Tab-separated table of C-alpha atoms and ligand atoms in Angstrom:
chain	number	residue	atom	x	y	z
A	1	UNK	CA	31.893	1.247	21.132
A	2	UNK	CA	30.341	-2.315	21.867
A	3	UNK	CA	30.731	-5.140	20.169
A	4	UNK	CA	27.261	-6.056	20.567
A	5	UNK	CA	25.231	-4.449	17.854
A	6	UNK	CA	21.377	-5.060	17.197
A	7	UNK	CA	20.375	-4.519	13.704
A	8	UNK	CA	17.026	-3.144	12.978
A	9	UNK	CA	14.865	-1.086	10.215
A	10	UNK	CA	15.488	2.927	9.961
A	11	UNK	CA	11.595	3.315	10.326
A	12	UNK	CA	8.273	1.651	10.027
A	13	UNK	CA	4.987	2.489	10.036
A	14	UNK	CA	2.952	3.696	13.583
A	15	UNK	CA	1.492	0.489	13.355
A	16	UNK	CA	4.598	-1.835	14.294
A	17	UNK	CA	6.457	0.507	16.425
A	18	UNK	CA	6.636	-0.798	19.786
A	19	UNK	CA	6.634	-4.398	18.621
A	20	UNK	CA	9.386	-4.467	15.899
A	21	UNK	CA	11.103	-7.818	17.467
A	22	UNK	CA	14.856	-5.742	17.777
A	23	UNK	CA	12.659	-4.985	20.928
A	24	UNK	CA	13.165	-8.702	22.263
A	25	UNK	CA	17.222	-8.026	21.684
A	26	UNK	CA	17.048	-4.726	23.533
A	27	UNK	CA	14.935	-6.190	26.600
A	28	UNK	CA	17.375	-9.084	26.913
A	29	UNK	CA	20.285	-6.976	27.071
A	30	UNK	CA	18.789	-4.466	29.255
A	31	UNK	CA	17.718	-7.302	31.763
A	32	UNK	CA	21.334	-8.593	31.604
A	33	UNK	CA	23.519	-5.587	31.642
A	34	UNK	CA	24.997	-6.364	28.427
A	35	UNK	CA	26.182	-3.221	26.646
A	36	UNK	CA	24.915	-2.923	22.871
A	37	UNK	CA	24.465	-0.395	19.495
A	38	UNK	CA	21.532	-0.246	17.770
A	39	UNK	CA	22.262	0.256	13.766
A	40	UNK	CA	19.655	0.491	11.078
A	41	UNK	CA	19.046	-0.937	7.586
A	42	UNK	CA	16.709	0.484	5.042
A	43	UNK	CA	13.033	-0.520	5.204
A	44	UNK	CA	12.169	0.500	2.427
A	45	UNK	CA	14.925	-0.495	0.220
A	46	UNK	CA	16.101	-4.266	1.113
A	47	UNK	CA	18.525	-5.286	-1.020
A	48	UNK	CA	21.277	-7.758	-1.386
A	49	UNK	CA	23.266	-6.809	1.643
A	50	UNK	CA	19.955	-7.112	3.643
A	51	UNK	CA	19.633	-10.547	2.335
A	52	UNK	CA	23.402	-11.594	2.833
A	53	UNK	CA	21.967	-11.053	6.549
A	54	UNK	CA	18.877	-12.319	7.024
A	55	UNK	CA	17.542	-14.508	4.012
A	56	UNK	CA	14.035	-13.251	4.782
A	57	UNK	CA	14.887	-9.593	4.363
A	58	UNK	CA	13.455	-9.059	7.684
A	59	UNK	CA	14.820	-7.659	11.238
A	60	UNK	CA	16.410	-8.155	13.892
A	61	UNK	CA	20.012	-9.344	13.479
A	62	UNK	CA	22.827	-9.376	15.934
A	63	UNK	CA	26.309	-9.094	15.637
A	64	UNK	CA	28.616	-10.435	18.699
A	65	UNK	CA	32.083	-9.670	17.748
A	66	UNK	CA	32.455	-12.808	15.350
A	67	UNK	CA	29.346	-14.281	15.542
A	68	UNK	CA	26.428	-12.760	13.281
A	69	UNK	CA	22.726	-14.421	14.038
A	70	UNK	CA	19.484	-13.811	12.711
A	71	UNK	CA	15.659	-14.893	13.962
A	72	UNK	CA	15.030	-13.496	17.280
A	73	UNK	CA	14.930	-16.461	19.424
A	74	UNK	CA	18.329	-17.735	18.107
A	75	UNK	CA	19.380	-14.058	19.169
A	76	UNK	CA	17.899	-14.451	22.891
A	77	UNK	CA	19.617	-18.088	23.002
A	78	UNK	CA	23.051	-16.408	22.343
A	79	UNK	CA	22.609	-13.522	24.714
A	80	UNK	CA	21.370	-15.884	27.700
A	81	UNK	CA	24.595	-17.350	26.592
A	82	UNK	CA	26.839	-14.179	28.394
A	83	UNK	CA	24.142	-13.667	31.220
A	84	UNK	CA	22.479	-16.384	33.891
A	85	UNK	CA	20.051	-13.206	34.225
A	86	UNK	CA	18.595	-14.817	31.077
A	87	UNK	CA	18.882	-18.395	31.647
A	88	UNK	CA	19.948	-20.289	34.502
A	89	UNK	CA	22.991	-22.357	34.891
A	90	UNK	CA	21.663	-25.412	36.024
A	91	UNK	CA	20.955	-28.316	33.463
A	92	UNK	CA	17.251	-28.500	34.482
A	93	UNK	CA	16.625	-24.670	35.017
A	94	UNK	CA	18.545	-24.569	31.915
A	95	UNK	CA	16.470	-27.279	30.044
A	96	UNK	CA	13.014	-25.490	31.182
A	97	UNK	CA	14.208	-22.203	29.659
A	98	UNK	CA	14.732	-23.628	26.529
A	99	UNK	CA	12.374	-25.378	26.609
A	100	UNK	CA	9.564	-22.429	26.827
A	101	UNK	CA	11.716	-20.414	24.659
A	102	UNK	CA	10.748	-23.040	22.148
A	103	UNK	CA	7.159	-23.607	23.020
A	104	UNK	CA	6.943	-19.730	22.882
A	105	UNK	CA	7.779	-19.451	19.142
A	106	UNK	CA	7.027	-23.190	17.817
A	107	UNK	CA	3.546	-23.261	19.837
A	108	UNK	CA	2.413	-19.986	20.488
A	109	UNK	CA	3.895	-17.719	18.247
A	110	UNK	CA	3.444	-20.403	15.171
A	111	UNK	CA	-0.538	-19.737	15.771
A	112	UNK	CA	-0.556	-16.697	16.971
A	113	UNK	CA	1.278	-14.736	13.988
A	114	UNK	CA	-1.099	-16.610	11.245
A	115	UNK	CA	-4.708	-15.316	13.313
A	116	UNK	CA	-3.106	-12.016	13.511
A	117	UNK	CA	-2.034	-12.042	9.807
A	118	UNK	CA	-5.744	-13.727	9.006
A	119	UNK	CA	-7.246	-10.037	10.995
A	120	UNK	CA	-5.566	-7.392	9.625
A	121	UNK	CA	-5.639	-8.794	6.213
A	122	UNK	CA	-9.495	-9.698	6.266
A	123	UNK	CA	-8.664	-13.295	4.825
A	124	UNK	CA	-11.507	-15.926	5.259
A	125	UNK	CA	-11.203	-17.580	9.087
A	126	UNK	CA	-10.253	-20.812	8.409
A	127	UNK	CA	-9.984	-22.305	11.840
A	128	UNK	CA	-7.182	-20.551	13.061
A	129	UNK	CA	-9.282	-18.619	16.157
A	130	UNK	CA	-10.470	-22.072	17.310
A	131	UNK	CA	-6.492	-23.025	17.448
A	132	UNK	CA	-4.936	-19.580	18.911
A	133	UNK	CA	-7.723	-19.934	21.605
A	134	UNK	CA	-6.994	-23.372	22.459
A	135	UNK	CA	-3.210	-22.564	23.089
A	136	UNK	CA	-3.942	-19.974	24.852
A	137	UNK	CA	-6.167	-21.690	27.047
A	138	UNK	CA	-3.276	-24.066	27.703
A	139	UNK	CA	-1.074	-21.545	28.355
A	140	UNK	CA	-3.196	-19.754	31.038
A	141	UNK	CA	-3.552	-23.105	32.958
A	142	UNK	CA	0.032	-23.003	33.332
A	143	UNK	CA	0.382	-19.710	34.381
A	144	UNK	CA	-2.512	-20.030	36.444
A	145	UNK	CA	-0.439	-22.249	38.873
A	146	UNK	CA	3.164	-20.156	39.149
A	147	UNK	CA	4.294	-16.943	38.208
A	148	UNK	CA	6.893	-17.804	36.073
A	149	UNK	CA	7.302	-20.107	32.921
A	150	UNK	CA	11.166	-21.868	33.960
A	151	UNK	CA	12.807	-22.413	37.010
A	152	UNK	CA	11.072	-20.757	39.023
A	153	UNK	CA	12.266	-17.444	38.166
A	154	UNK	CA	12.197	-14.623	35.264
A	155	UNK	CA	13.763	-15.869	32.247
A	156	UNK	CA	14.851	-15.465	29.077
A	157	UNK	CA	11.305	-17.285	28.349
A	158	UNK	CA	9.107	-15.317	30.067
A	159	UNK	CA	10.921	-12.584	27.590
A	160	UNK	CA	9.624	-14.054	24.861
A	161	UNK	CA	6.286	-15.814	26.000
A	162	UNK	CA	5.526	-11.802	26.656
A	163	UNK	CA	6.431	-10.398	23.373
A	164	UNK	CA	4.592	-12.827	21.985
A	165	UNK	CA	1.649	-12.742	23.920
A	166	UNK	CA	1.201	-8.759	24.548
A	167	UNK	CA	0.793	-8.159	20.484
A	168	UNK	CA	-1.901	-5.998	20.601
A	169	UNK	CA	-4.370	-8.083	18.607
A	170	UNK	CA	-3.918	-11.042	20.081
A	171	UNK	CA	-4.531	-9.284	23.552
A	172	UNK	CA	-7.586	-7.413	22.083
A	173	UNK	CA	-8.555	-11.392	21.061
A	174	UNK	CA	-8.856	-11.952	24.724
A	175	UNK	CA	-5.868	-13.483	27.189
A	176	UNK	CA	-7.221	-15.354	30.415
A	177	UNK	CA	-7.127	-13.100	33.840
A	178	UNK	CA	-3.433	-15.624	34.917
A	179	UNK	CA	-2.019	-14.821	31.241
A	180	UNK	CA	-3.008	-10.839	31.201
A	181	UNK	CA	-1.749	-10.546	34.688
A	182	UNK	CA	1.770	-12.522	33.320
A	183	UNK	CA	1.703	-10.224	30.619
A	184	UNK	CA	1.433	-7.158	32.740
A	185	UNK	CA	3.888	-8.133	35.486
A	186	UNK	CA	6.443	-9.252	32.871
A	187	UNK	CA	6.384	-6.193	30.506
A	188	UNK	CA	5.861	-3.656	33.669
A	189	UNK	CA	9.883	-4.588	34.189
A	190	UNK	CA	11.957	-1.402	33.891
A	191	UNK	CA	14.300	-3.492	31.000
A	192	UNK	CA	10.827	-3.621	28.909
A	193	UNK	CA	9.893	-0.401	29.459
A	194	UNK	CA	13.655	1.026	28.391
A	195	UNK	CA	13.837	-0.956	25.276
A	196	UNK	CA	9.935	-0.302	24.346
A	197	UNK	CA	10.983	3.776	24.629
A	198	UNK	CA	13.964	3.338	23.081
A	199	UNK	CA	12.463	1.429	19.751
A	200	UNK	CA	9.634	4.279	19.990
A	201	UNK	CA	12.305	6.658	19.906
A	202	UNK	CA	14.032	5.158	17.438
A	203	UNK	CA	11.542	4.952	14.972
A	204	UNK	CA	10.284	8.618	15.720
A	205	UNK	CA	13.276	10.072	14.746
A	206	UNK	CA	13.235	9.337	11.502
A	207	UNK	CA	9.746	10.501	11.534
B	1	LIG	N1	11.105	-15.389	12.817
B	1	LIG	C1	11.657	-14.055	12.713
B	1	LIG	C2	10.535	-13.107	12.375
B	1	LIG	C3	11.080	-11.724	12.111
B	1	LIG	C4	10.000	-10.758	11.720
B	1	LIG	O1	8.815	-11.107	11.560
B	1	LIG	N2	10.426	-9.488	11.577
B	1	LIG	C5	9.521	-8.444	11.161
B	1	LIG	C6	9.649	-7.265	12.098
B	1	LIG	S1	9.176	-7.708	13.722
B	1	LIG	C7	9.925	-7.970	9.778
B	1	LIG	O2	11.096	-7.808	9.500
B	1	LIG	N3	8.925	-7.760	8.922
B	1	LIG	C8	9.127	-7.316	7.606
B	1	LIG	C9	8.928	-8.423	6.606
B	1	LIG	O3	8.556	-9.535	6.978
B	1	LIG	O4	9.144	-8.143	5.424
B	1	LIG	C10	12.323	-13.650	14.025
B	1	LIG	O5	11.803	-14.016	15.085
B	1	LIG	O6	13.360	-12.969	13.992
């Protein structure tokens, strides 16, 4: 037994599987070698001990020994804390990782989610398409000039700036030729490909 243990729903929908963000935990650990659990809470009946958790009643958490985190990228932070796999050691290589693990979530993600939320529930477009396409035009003139996001190396960002990126609709949207290759070549990674079975298998066997 491992002290490590990612918390995540018992089941959701077909819809989500494959992009429930526990995935994020599970990639970083399988990149790093960092043994973990996986333990489930109720989806369908979040109650107080949910909440005691994670004040949004949502998923993931971790639990490191002592330490108990929610929000996914405060997760990845802690786990590139026991690996350099995730994050380099150097100030700057370390600065430039944080940096995009940031800009992934507070840039990207804090566009991204909204459009996506705007599709699938039909809402009026409110200028939100006009935004995620102008970040992601930003984003594919960076990655149009070096494979990787920080340090010139896979990182705990280019984790992240994946997840975010590869959500189906947003890739259906339309990701630049430099950003859909990143994509690919970042979630073709044996680590991704574990964790994204594993979730799938999760899920399915509560089915
Ligand atoms: N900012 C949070 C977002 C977490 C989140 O959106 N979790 C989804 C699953 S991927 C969830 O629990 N959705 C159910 C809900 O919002 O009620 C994080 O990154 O951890």
């Amino acid at each position: 037994m491992t002290d490590l243990t990612i918390w995540t729903f018992n089941w959701v929908p077909a819809g989500p599987r494959g992009f429930v963000r526990d995935l994020r935990l599970r990639w970083a650990c399988e990149e790093a070698g960092l043994a973990y659990q996986v333990r489930s809470i109720a989806f369908d009946a979040r109650g107080p001990d949910h909440l005691a958790r994670q004040p949004f009643g949502q998923v993931p958490f971790l639990d490191d020994g002592p330490v108990r985190l929610f929000e996914s990228g405060a997760c990845l932070l802690h786990l590139a804390q026991e690996s350099e796999i995730l994050m380099p050691r150097d100030p700057a290589g370390a600065a430039e990782t944080l940096q995009w693990v940031i800009s992934a979530l507070n840039s990207v993600e804090m566009v991204s989610v909204p459009w996506w939320f705007q599709e699938i529930t039909g809402v009026a477009e409110n200028g939100l398409t006009g935004w995620l396409d102008s970040r992601l035009g930003h984003i594919e003139r960076e990655l149009s000039q070096r494979d990787w996001l920080a340090a010139d190396r896979f990182t705990v960002a280019d984790l992240l700036m994946a997840d975010v990126l590869r959500v189906a609709k947003v890739r259906a949207f339309g990701l630049r030729p430099a950003t859909e290759a990143y994509v690919a070549r970042v979630t073709d990674r044996p680590a991704f490909r574990k964790a994204h079975a594993d979730q799938m298998a999760h899920f399915a066997a509560a089915d």
